[in-house]
CSV table of C-alpha atoms and ligand atoms in Angstrom, one decimal:
chain,number,residue,atom,x,y,z
A,676,MET,CA,-4.2,9.7,-17.5
A,677,MET,CA,-5.0,8.5,-13.9
A,678,ASN,CA,-3.3,10.2,-10.9
A,679,ILE,CA,-1.9,8.1,-8.1
A,680,ALA,CA,-1.1,9.1,-4.5
A,681,ILE,CA,1.1,6.8,-2.5
A,682,PHE,CA,1.0,6.9,1.3
A,683,CYS,CA,4.1,5.9,3.3
A,684,SER,CA,5.4,6.1,6.8
A,685,GLY,CA,8.9,4.7,6.6
A,686,ASN,CA,11.4,3.3,4.2
A,687,GLY,CA,9.4,3.6,1.1
A,688,SER,CA,10.8,0.7,-0.8
A,689,ASN,CA,7.4,-0.2,-2.2
A,690,PHE,CA,6.9,3.5,-3.1
A,691,GLN,CA,10.2,3.2,-4.9
A,692,ALA,CA,9.1,0.0,-6.7
A,693,ILE,CA,5.9,1.6,-7.9
A,694,VAL,CA,7.8,4.7,-9.2
A,695,ASP,CA,10.3,2.6,-11.0
A,696,ALA,CA,7.6,0.5,-12.5
A,697,SER,CA,5.9,3.6,-13.8
A,698,LYS,CA,9.1,5.0,-15.2
A,699,SER,CA,9.8,1.7,-17.0
A,700,GLY,CA,6.3,2.1,-18.7
A,701,LEU,CA,4.7,-0.9,-16.9
A,702,PHE,CA,1.5,1.2,-16.5
A,703,ASP,CA,0.4,4.6,-17.7
A,704,ALA,CA,-0.2,6.9,-14.8
A,705,ASN,CA,1.0,9.9,-13.1
A,706,ILE,CA,2.4,9.5,-9.6
A,707,ALA,CA,1.2,12.9,-8.5
A,708,LEU,CA,1.8,12.8,-4.7
A,709,MET,CA,3.4,11.1,-1.8
A,710,VAL,CA,1.7,11.4,1.6
A,711,CYS,CA,3.7,10.8,4.7
A,712,ASP,CA,2.8,10.9,8.3
A,713,SER,CA,6.4,10.9,9.7
A,714,LYS,CA,9.0,13.7,9.2
A,715,LYS,CA,11.7,11.1,9.7
A,716,ALA,CA,10.7,8.6,6.8
A,717,ASP,CA,13.2,7.8,4.2
A,718,ALA,CA,10.4,7.8,1.7
A,719,ILE,CA,10.6,11.6,1.8
A,720,GLU,CA,14.2,11.6,0.5
A,721,ARG,CA,13.1,9.1,-2.3
A,722,ALA,CA,10.2,11.2,-3.4
A,723,ALA,CA,12.5,14.3,-3.5
A,724,SER,CA,15.1,12.5,-5.7
A,725,GLU,CA,12.1,11.4,-8.0
A,726,GLU,CA,10.8,14.9,-8.0
A,727,ILE,CA,7.4,13.8,-6.8
A,728,LYS,CA,5.5,16.2,-4.6
A,729,THR,CA,5.2,15.3,-1.0
A,730,LEU,CA,2.8,16.2,1.7
A,731,VAL,CA,4.4,15.4,5.1
A,732,LEU,CA,2.2,15.9,8.2
A,733,ASP,CA,2.5,15.0,11.8
A,734,ILE,CA,-0.9,14.2,13.3
A,735,LYS,CA,0.3,15.9,16.6
A,736,ASP,CA,0.0,19.2,14.7
A,737,PHE,CA,-3.7,18.8,14.3
A,738,ASP,CA,-6.5,18.7,17.0
A,739,SER,CA,-8.2,15.7,15.6
A,740,LYS,CA,-7.7,12.8,13.0
A,741,VAL,CA,-10.6,14.4,11.1
A,742,SER,CA,-8.7,17.7,10.6
A,743,TYR,CA,-5.5,15.8,9.9
A,744,GLU,CA,-7.2,13.7,7.2
A,745,ALA,CA,-9.0,16.9,5.9
A,746,GLU,CA,-5.6,18.2,5.1
A,747,ILE,CA,-4.7,15.2,3.1
A,748,ILE,CA,-8.1,15.2,1.3
A,749,LYS,CA,-7.5,18.8,0.3
A,750,ALA,CA,-4.2,17.7,-1.3
A,751,LEU,CA,-5.7,14.7,-3.0
A,752,GLU,CA,-8.5,16.8,-4.5
A,753,LYS,CA,-5.9,19.4,-5.6
A,754,HIS,CA,-4.0,16.8,-7.5
A,755,ASN,CA,-7.1,15.0,-8.8
A,756,ILE,CA,-6.1,11.7,-7.3
A,757,ASP,CA,-7.9,8.7,-8.7
A,758,LEU,CA,-6.1,5.9,-6.9
A,759,ILE,CA,-4.4,5.8,-3.4
A,760,CYS,CA,-1.8,3.2,-2.8
A,761,LEU,CA,-0.9,2.6,0.9
A,762,ALA,CA,2.7,1.5,1.0
A,763,GLY,CA,3.7,1.0,4.6
A,764,TYR,CA,1.4,3.7,5.8
A,765,MET,CA,1.1,2.7,9.5
A,766,ARG,CA,-2.2,4.4,10.2
A,767,LEU,CA,-5.8,3.4,10.0
A,768,LEU,CA,-7.9,5.6,7.8
A,769,LEU,CA,-11.2,7.0,9.0
A,770,PRO,CA,-14.5,5.5,7.6
A,771,SER,CA,-15.3,8.9,6.1
A,772,PHE,CA,-12.0,8.9,4.2
A,773,ILE,CA,-12.5,5.4,3.0
A,774,ASN,CA,-16.1,6.0,1.9
A,775,LYS,CA,-14.9,9.1,-0.1
A,776,TYR,CA,-12.4,7.0,-2.1
A,777,LYS,CA,-14.4,3.8,-2.0
A,778,ASN,CA,-12.8,0.9,-3.9
A,779,ARG,CA,-10.0,3.3,-4.9
A,780,ILE,CA,-7.6,2.6,-1.9
A,781,LEU,CA,-5.1,-0.3,-2.1
A,782,ASN,CA,-2.9,-1.8,0.5
A,783,ILE,CA,0.0,-4.2,0.5
A,784,HIS,CA,0.4,-6.6,3.4
A,785,PRO,CA,3.4,-9.0,4.0
A,786,ALA,CA,1.4,-12.1,4.7
A,787,LEU,CA,-1.3,-14.3,3.1
A,788,LEU,CA,-4.4,-12.6,4.6
A,789,PRO,CA,-6.5,-13.4,6.6
A,790,SER,CA,-3.5,-14.9,8.3
A,791,PHE,CA,-1.2,-12.7,10.3
A,792,LYS,CA,-3.0,-9.3,10.2
A,793,GLY,CA,-1.4,-6.4,11.9
A,794,MET,CA,1.9,-4.7,12.1
A,795,HIS,CA,4.2,-7.7,12.8
A,796,ALA,CA,3.0,-10.1,10.1
A,797,ILE,CA,6.4,-11.5,9.0
A,798,LYS,CA,7.7,-12.2,12.5
A,799,ASP,CA,4.3,-13.6,13.5
A,800,ALA,CA,4.3,-16.0,10.5
A,801,LEU,CA,7.8,-17.2,11.4
A,802,SER,CA,7.1,-17.8,15.2
A,803,TYR,CA,3.8,-19.5,14.3
A,804,GLY,CA,5.9,-22.0,12.3
A,805,VAL,CA,3.8,-21.9,9.1
A,806,LYS,CA,5.6,-23.5,6.1
A,807,GLN,CA,4.3,-20.8,3.8
A,808,THR,CA,3.5,-17.1,4.0
A,809,GLY,CA,3.4,-14.5,1.2
A,810,VAL,CA,2.1,-11.2,0.1
A,811,THR,CA,-1.4,-9.7,-0.3
A,812,VAL,CA,-2.6,-6.7,-2.2
A,813,HIS,CA,-6.2,-5.8,-1.2
A,814,PHE,CA,-8.7,-3.1,-1.2
A,815,VAL,CA,-8.9,-1.1,2.0
A,816,ASN,CA,-12.2,-1.2,3.9
A,817,GLU,CA,-13.1,0.0,7.3
A,818,ASP,CA,-11.4,-2.8,9.3
A,819,MET,CA,-7.7,-3.4,9.3
A,820,ASP,CA,-6.3,-5.8,6.7
A,821,THR,CA,-9.7,-7.3,5.8
A,822,GLY,CA,-10.7,-5.8,2.5
A,823,PRO,CA,-11.3,-7.8,-0.8
A,824,ILE,CA,-8.2,-9.5,-1.9
A,825,ILE,CA,-6.9,-8.6,-5.4
A,826,LEU,CA,-3.7,-10.5,-5.8
A,827,GLN,CA,-1.9,-12.9,-3.4
A,828,GLU,CA,1.3,-14.9,-3.9
A,829,PRO,CA,2.9,-17.4,-1.6
A,830,ILE,CA,6.5,-17.9,-0.5
A,831,ILE,CA,7.9,-21.2,1.0
A,832,ILE,CA,9.4,-20.7,4.5
A,833,GLU,CA,12.8,-22.7,4.5
A,834,ASP,CA,14.2,-24.0,7.8
A,835,SER,CA,17.1,-21.8,7.3
A,836,ASP,CA,15.1,-18.6,7.1
A,837,THR,CA,15.8,-15.9,9.6
A,838,GLU,CA,13.5,-13.0,10.1
A,839,LYS,CA,15.9,-10.9,8.0
A,840,ARG,CA,16.1,-13.3,5.2
A,841,LEU,CA,12.4,-13.9,5.0
A,842,THR,CA,11.8,-10.1,5.1
A,843,ALA,CA,14.1,-9.7,2.1
A,844,LYS,CA,12.1,-12.4,0.2
A,845,ILE,CA,8.9,-10.7,1.1
A,846,HIS,CA,9.9,-7.3,0.0
A,847,GLU,CA,11.3,-8.7,-3.3
A,848,LEU,CA,7.9,-10.2,-4.0
A,849,GLU,CA,6.0,-7.1,-2.8
A,850,HIS,CA,8.0,-4.9,-5.3
A,851,ARG,CA,6.8,-7.2,-8.2
A,852,LEU,CA,3.2,-7.8,-7.0
A,853,TYR,CA,2.2,-4.2,-6.1
A,854,PRO,CA,3.0,-2.7,-9.5
A,855,ARG,CA,1.3,-5.6,-11.2
A,856,CYS,CA,-1.7,-5.0,-9.2
A,857,ILE,CA,-1.7,-1.3,-10.0
A,858,LYS,CA,-1.5,-2.0,-13.7
A,859,LEU,CA,-4.5,-4.3,-13.5
A,860,PHE,CA,-6.6,-1.7,-11.6
A,861,LEU,CA,-5.6,1.1,-14.1
A,862,GLU,CA,-6.5,-1.2,-17.0
A,863,GLY,CA,-9.9,-1.6,-15.5
A,864,LYS,CA,-9.5,-5.4,-15.0
A,865,VAL,CA,-10.1,-5.4,-11.4
A,866,LYS,CA,-13.8,-6.2,-10.6
A,867,ILE,CA,-15.2,-6.4,-7.0
A,868,GLU,CA,-18.1,-8.8,-6.5
A,869,GLY,CA,-19.1,-8.7,-2.9
A,870,ARG,CA,-15.9,-9.8,-1.1
A,871,THR,CA,-14.5,-11.5,-4.1
A,872,VAL,CA,-12.3,-9.7,-6.7
A,873,ARG,CA,-12.3,-11.1,-10.2
A,874,ILE,CA,-9.4,-10.3,-12.5
A,875,LEU,CA,-10.6,-9.9,-16.1
A,876,PRO,CA,-8.5,-11.3,-18.9
B,1396,LIG,C1,5.8,-3.6,3.6
B,1396,LIG,O1,6.3,-4.9,4.1
B,1396,LIG,C2,4.3,-3.6,3.4
B,1396,LIG,O2,3.8,-4.9,3.2
B,1396,LIG,C3,3.9,-3.2,4.9
B,1396,LIG,O3,4.8,-2.3,5.2
B,1396,LIG,C4,6.1,-2.6,4.7
B,1396,LIG,C5,6.5,-1.2,4.0
B,1396,LIG,O4,7.8,-1.2,3.6
B,1396,LIG,N1,2.5,-2.7,4.8
B,1396,LIG,P1,8.4,0.0,2.7
B,1396,LIG,O5,8.3,1.3,3.4
B,1396,LIG,O6,7.6,0.0,1.3
B,1396,LIG,O7,9.8,-0.4,2.4
Protein backbone atom coordinates (compact mmCIF):
# COMPACT_ATOMS: atom_id res chain seq x y z
CA MET A 1 0.00 0.00 0.00
CA MET A 2 1.27 3.48 -0.83
CA ASN A 3 2.10 5.94 1.91
CA ILE A 4 0.92 9.54 1.63
CA ALA A 5 2.20 12.63 3.41
CA ILE A 6 0.03 15.75 3.46
CA PHE A 7 1.63 19.17 3.94
CA CYS A 8 -0.43 21.94 5.58
CA SER A 9 0.02 25.42 7.00
CA GLY A 10 -3.45 26.37 8.20
CA ASN A 11 -7.01 25.19 8.46
CA GLY A 12 -6.48 21.78 6.90
CA SER A 13 -9.94 21.31 5.39
CA ASN A 14 -8.36 19.62 2.36
CA PHE A 15 -6.31 17.43 4.69
CA GLN A 16 -9.60 16.45 6.32
CA ALA A 17 -11.28 15.77 2.99
CA ILE A 18 -8.43 13.48 1.93
CA VAL A 19 -8.52 11.62 5.24
CA ASP A 20 -12.31 11.26 5.03
CA ALA A 21 -12.07 9.97 1.46
CA SER A 22 -9.48 7.45 2.51
CA LYS A 23 -11.61 6.31 5.45
CA SER A 24 -14.63 5.94 3.18
CA GLY A 25 -12.59 3.59 0.98
CA LEU A 26 -12.37 5.86 -2.09
CA PHE A 27 -8.72 4.88 -2.44
CA ASP A 28 -6.43 2.39 -0.86
CA ALA A 29 -3.51 4.19 0.79
CA ASN A 30 -2.08 4.92 4.16
CA ILE A 31 -2.03 8.56 5.24
CA ALA A 32 1.18 8.18 7.13
CA LEU A 33 2.17 11.73 8.01
CA MET A 34 1.01 15.33 8.20
CA VAL A 35 3.77 17.90 7.86
CA CYS A 36 3.02 21.40 9.11
CA ASP A 37 5.14 24.56 9.13
CA SER A 38 3.06 26.45 11.69
CA LYS A 39 2.53 25.60 15.34
CA LYS A 40 -0.78 27.45 15.24
CA ALA A 41 -2.37 25.55 12.36
CA ASP A 42 -5.78 23.97 12.96
CA ALA A 43 -4.60 21.08 10.81
CA ILE A 44 -2.56 19.86 13.82
CA GLU A 45 -5.72 19.35 15.87
CA ARG A 46 -7.37 17.55 12.96
CA ALA A 47 -4.42 15.18 12.56
CA ALA A 48 -4.44 14.47 16.30
CA SER A 49 -8.14 13.52 16.25
CA GLU A 50 -7.49 11.25 13.27
CA GLU A 51 -4.46 9.75 15.03
CA ILE A 52 -2.22 10.66 12.13
CA LYS A 53 1.43 11.30 12.95
CA THR A 54 2.47 14.92 12.60
CA LEU A 55 5.74 16.69 12.07
CA VAL A 56 5.41 20.32 13.08
CA LEU A 57 8.38 22.53 12.41
CA ASP A 58 9.09 26.22 12.50
CA ILE A 59 11.59 27.29 9.88
CA LYS A 60 12.90 29.88 12.35
CA ASP A 61 14.33 27.03 14.42
CA PHE A 62 16.66 26.09 11.55
CA ASP A 63 19.68 27.94 10.16
CA SER A 64 18.64 27.38 6.56
CA LYS A 65 15.79 26.15 4.40
CA VAL A 66 18.05 23.27 3.39
CA SER A 67 18.33 22.05 6.98
CA TYR A 68 14.59 22.64 7.55
CA GLU A 69 13.75 20.51 4.52
CA ALA A 70 16.38 17.92 5.47
CA GLU A 71 14.39 17.34 8.65
CA ILE A 72 11.24 16.86 6.61
CA ILE A 73 12.98 14.48 4.19
CA LYS A 74 14.23 12.42 7.12
CA ALA A 75 10.62 11.93 8.28
CA LEU A 76 9.39 11.19 4.74
CA GLU A 77 12.04 8.51 4.37
CA LYS A 78 11.26 7.05 7.76
CA HIS A 79 7.62 6.65 6.75
CA ASN A 80 8.43 5.43 3.21
CA ILE A 81 6.37 8.19 1.66
CA ASP A 82 5.40 7.58 -1.97
CA LEU A 83 3.17 10.59 -2.57
CA ILE A 84 3.18 14.12 -1.15
CA CYS A 85 0.01 16.20 -1.26
CA LEU A 86 0.39 19.90 -0.61
CA ALA A 87 -2.85 21.12 0.92
CA GLY A 88 -2.57 24.77 1.80
CA TYR A 89 1.18 24.53 2.46
CA MET A 90 2.22 28.15 2.10
CA ARG A 91 5.88 27.64 1.33
CA LEU A 92 7.84 26.95 -1.83
CA LEU A 93 9.85 23.75 -1.86
CA LEU A 94 13.50 23.84 -2.83
CA PRO A 95 14.43 22.42 -6.26
CA SER A 96 16.50 19.69 -4.54
CA PHE A 97 13.38 18.56 -2.64
CA ILE A 98 11.19 18.62 -5.74
CA ASN A 99 13.77 16.62 -7.67
CA LYS A 100 13.96 14.02 -4.97
CA TYR A 101 10.21 13.46 -5.19
CA LYS A 102 9.90 14.20 -8.89
CA ASN A 103 6.34 13.74 -10.20
CA ARG A 104 5.24 12.59 -6.77
CA ILE A 105 4.20 15.96 -5.34
CA LEU A 106 0.68 17.28 -5.96
CA ASN A 107 -0.78 20.68 -5.14
CA ILE A 108 -4.29 22.12 -5.14
CA HIS A 109 -4.88 25.68 -6.24
CA PRO A 110 -8.14 27.65 -5.89
CA ALA A 111 -8.29 28.98 -9.47
CA LEU A 112 -8.07 27.76 -13.05
CA LEU A 113 -4.32 27.90 -13.64
CA PRO A 114 -2.50 29.56 -15.29
CA SER A 115 -4.93 32.31 -14.23
CA PHE A 116 -4.60 33.78 -10.77
CA LYS A 117 -1.45 32.16 -9.46
CA GLY A 118 -0.29 33.01 -5.98
CA MET A 119 -1.70 33.38 -2.51
CA HIS A 120 -4.88 35.39 -3.19
CA ALA A 121 -6.34 33.51 -6.12
CA ILE A 122 -10.01 33.67 -5.06
CA LYS A 123 -9.94 37.37 -4.27
CA ASP A 124 -7.94 38.11 -7.41
CA ALA A 125 -10.44 36.27 -9.63
CA LEU A 126 -13.35 38.17 -8.06
CA SER A 127 -11.74 41.57 -8.38
CA TYR A 128 -10.68 40.86 -11.97
CA GLY A 129 -14.33 40.26 -12.77
CA VAL A 130 -13.96 36.90 -14.50
CA LYS A 131 -17.23 35.04 -14.97
CA GLN A 132 -15.72 31.66 -14.16
CA THR A 133 -12.98 30.46 -11.89
CA GLY A 134 -12.38 27.02 -10.44
CA VAL A 135 -9.95 24.57 -8.93
CA THR A 136 -6.76 22.99 -10.27
CA VAL A 137 -4.80 19.99 -9.05
CA HIS A 138 -1.32 19.89 -10.56
CA PHE A 139 2.13 18.38 -10.18
CA VAL A 140 4.59 20.61 -8.39
CA ASN A 141 7.60 21.77 -10.35
CA GLU A 142 10.26 24.34 -9.49
CA ASP A 143 8.14 27.41 -10.18
CA MET A 144 5.06 28.42 -8.26
CA ASP A 145 1.70 27.11 -9.56
CA THR A 146 3.07 26.11 -12.98
CA GLY A 147 3.44 22.31 -12.96
CA PRO A 148 1.53 19.96 -15.30
CA ILE A 149 -2.22 20.12 -14.67
CA ILE A 150 -3.92 16.87 -13.67
CA LEU A 151 -7.54 17.89 -13.06
CA GLN A 152 -9.37 21.16 -13.36
CA GLU A 153 -12.98 22.03 -12.77
CA PRO A 154 -14.73 25.36 -13.33
CA ILE A 155 -17.16 27.29 -11.13
CA ILE A 156 -19.46 30.01 -12.48
CA ILE A 157 -19.17 33.29 -10.59
CA GLU A 158 -22.62 34.70 -9.91
CA ASP A 159 -23.24 38.44 -9.52
CA SER A 160 -24.32 37.77 -5.95
CA ASP A 161 -21.07 35.97 -5.01
CA THR A 162 -19.17 37.63 -2.21
CA GLU A 163 -15.61 36.53 -1.47
CA LYS A 164 -16.97 34.45 1.39
CA ARG A 165 -19.56 32.68 -0.77
CA LEU A 166 -17.17 32.02 -3.59
CA THR A 167 -14.56 30.73 -1.13
CA ALA A 168 -17.12 28.28 0.28
CA LYS A 169 -17.99 27.04 -3.23
CA ILE A 170 -14.32 26.64 -4.12
CA HIS A 171 -13.58 24.69 -0.97
CA GLU A 172 -16.52 22.39 -1.56
CA LEU A 173 -15.17 21.65 -5.04
CA GLU A 174 -11.60 21.22 -3.75
CA HIS A 175 -12.76 18.63 -1.26
CA ARG A 176 -14.20 16.55 -4.10
CA LEU A 177 -11.48 17.12 -6.69
CA TYR A 178 -8.36 16.44 -4.59
CA PRO A 179 -9.41 12.96 -3.38
CA ARG A 180 -10.47 12.06 -6.95
CA CYS A 181 -7.08 13.08 -8.22
CA ILE A 182 -5.25 11.12 -5.54
CA LYS A 183 -7.30 8.07 -6.45
CA LEU A 184 -6.30 8.40 -10.13
CA PHE A 185 -2.65 8.82 -9.17
CA LEU A 186 -2.67 5.80 -6.87
CA GLU A 187 -4.30 3.70 -9.57
CA GLY A 188 -1.48 4.62 -11.95
CA LYS A 189 -3.88 6.42 -14.30
CA VAL A 190 -2.01 9.72 -14.36
CA LYS A 191 0.56 9.89 -17.16
CA ILE A 192 2.77 12.93 -17.70
CA GLU A 193 3.73 13.68 -21.29
CA GLY A 194 5.80 16.85 -21.33
CA ARG A 195 3.59 19.44 -19.76
CA THR A 196 0.41 17.58 -20.55
CA VAL A 197 -1.12 15.03 -18.25
CA ARG A 198 -3.17 12.22 -19.70
CA ILE A 199 -5.74 10.44 -17.56
CA LEU A 200 -5.94 6.80 -18.55
CA PRO A 201 -9.39 5.15 -18.67
C1 LIG B 1 -7.07 25.91 -0.36
O1 LIG B 1 -7.94 26.84 -0.91
C2 LIG B 1 -6.05 25.47 -1.37
O2 LIG B 1 -6.50 25.52 -2.68
C3 LIG B 1 -4.94 26.48 -1.18
O3 LIG B 1 -4.93 26.74 0.20
C4 LIG B 1 -6.23 26.50 0.76
C5 LIG B 1 -6.04 25.56 1.91
O4 LIG B 1 -7.21 25.39 2.65
N1 LIG B 1 -3.70 25.99 -1.72
P1 LIG B 1 -7.26 24.25 3.78
O5 LIG B 1 -6.11 24.51 4.76
O6 LIG B 1 -7.14 22.92 3.11
O7 LIG B 1 -8.59 24.44 4.45
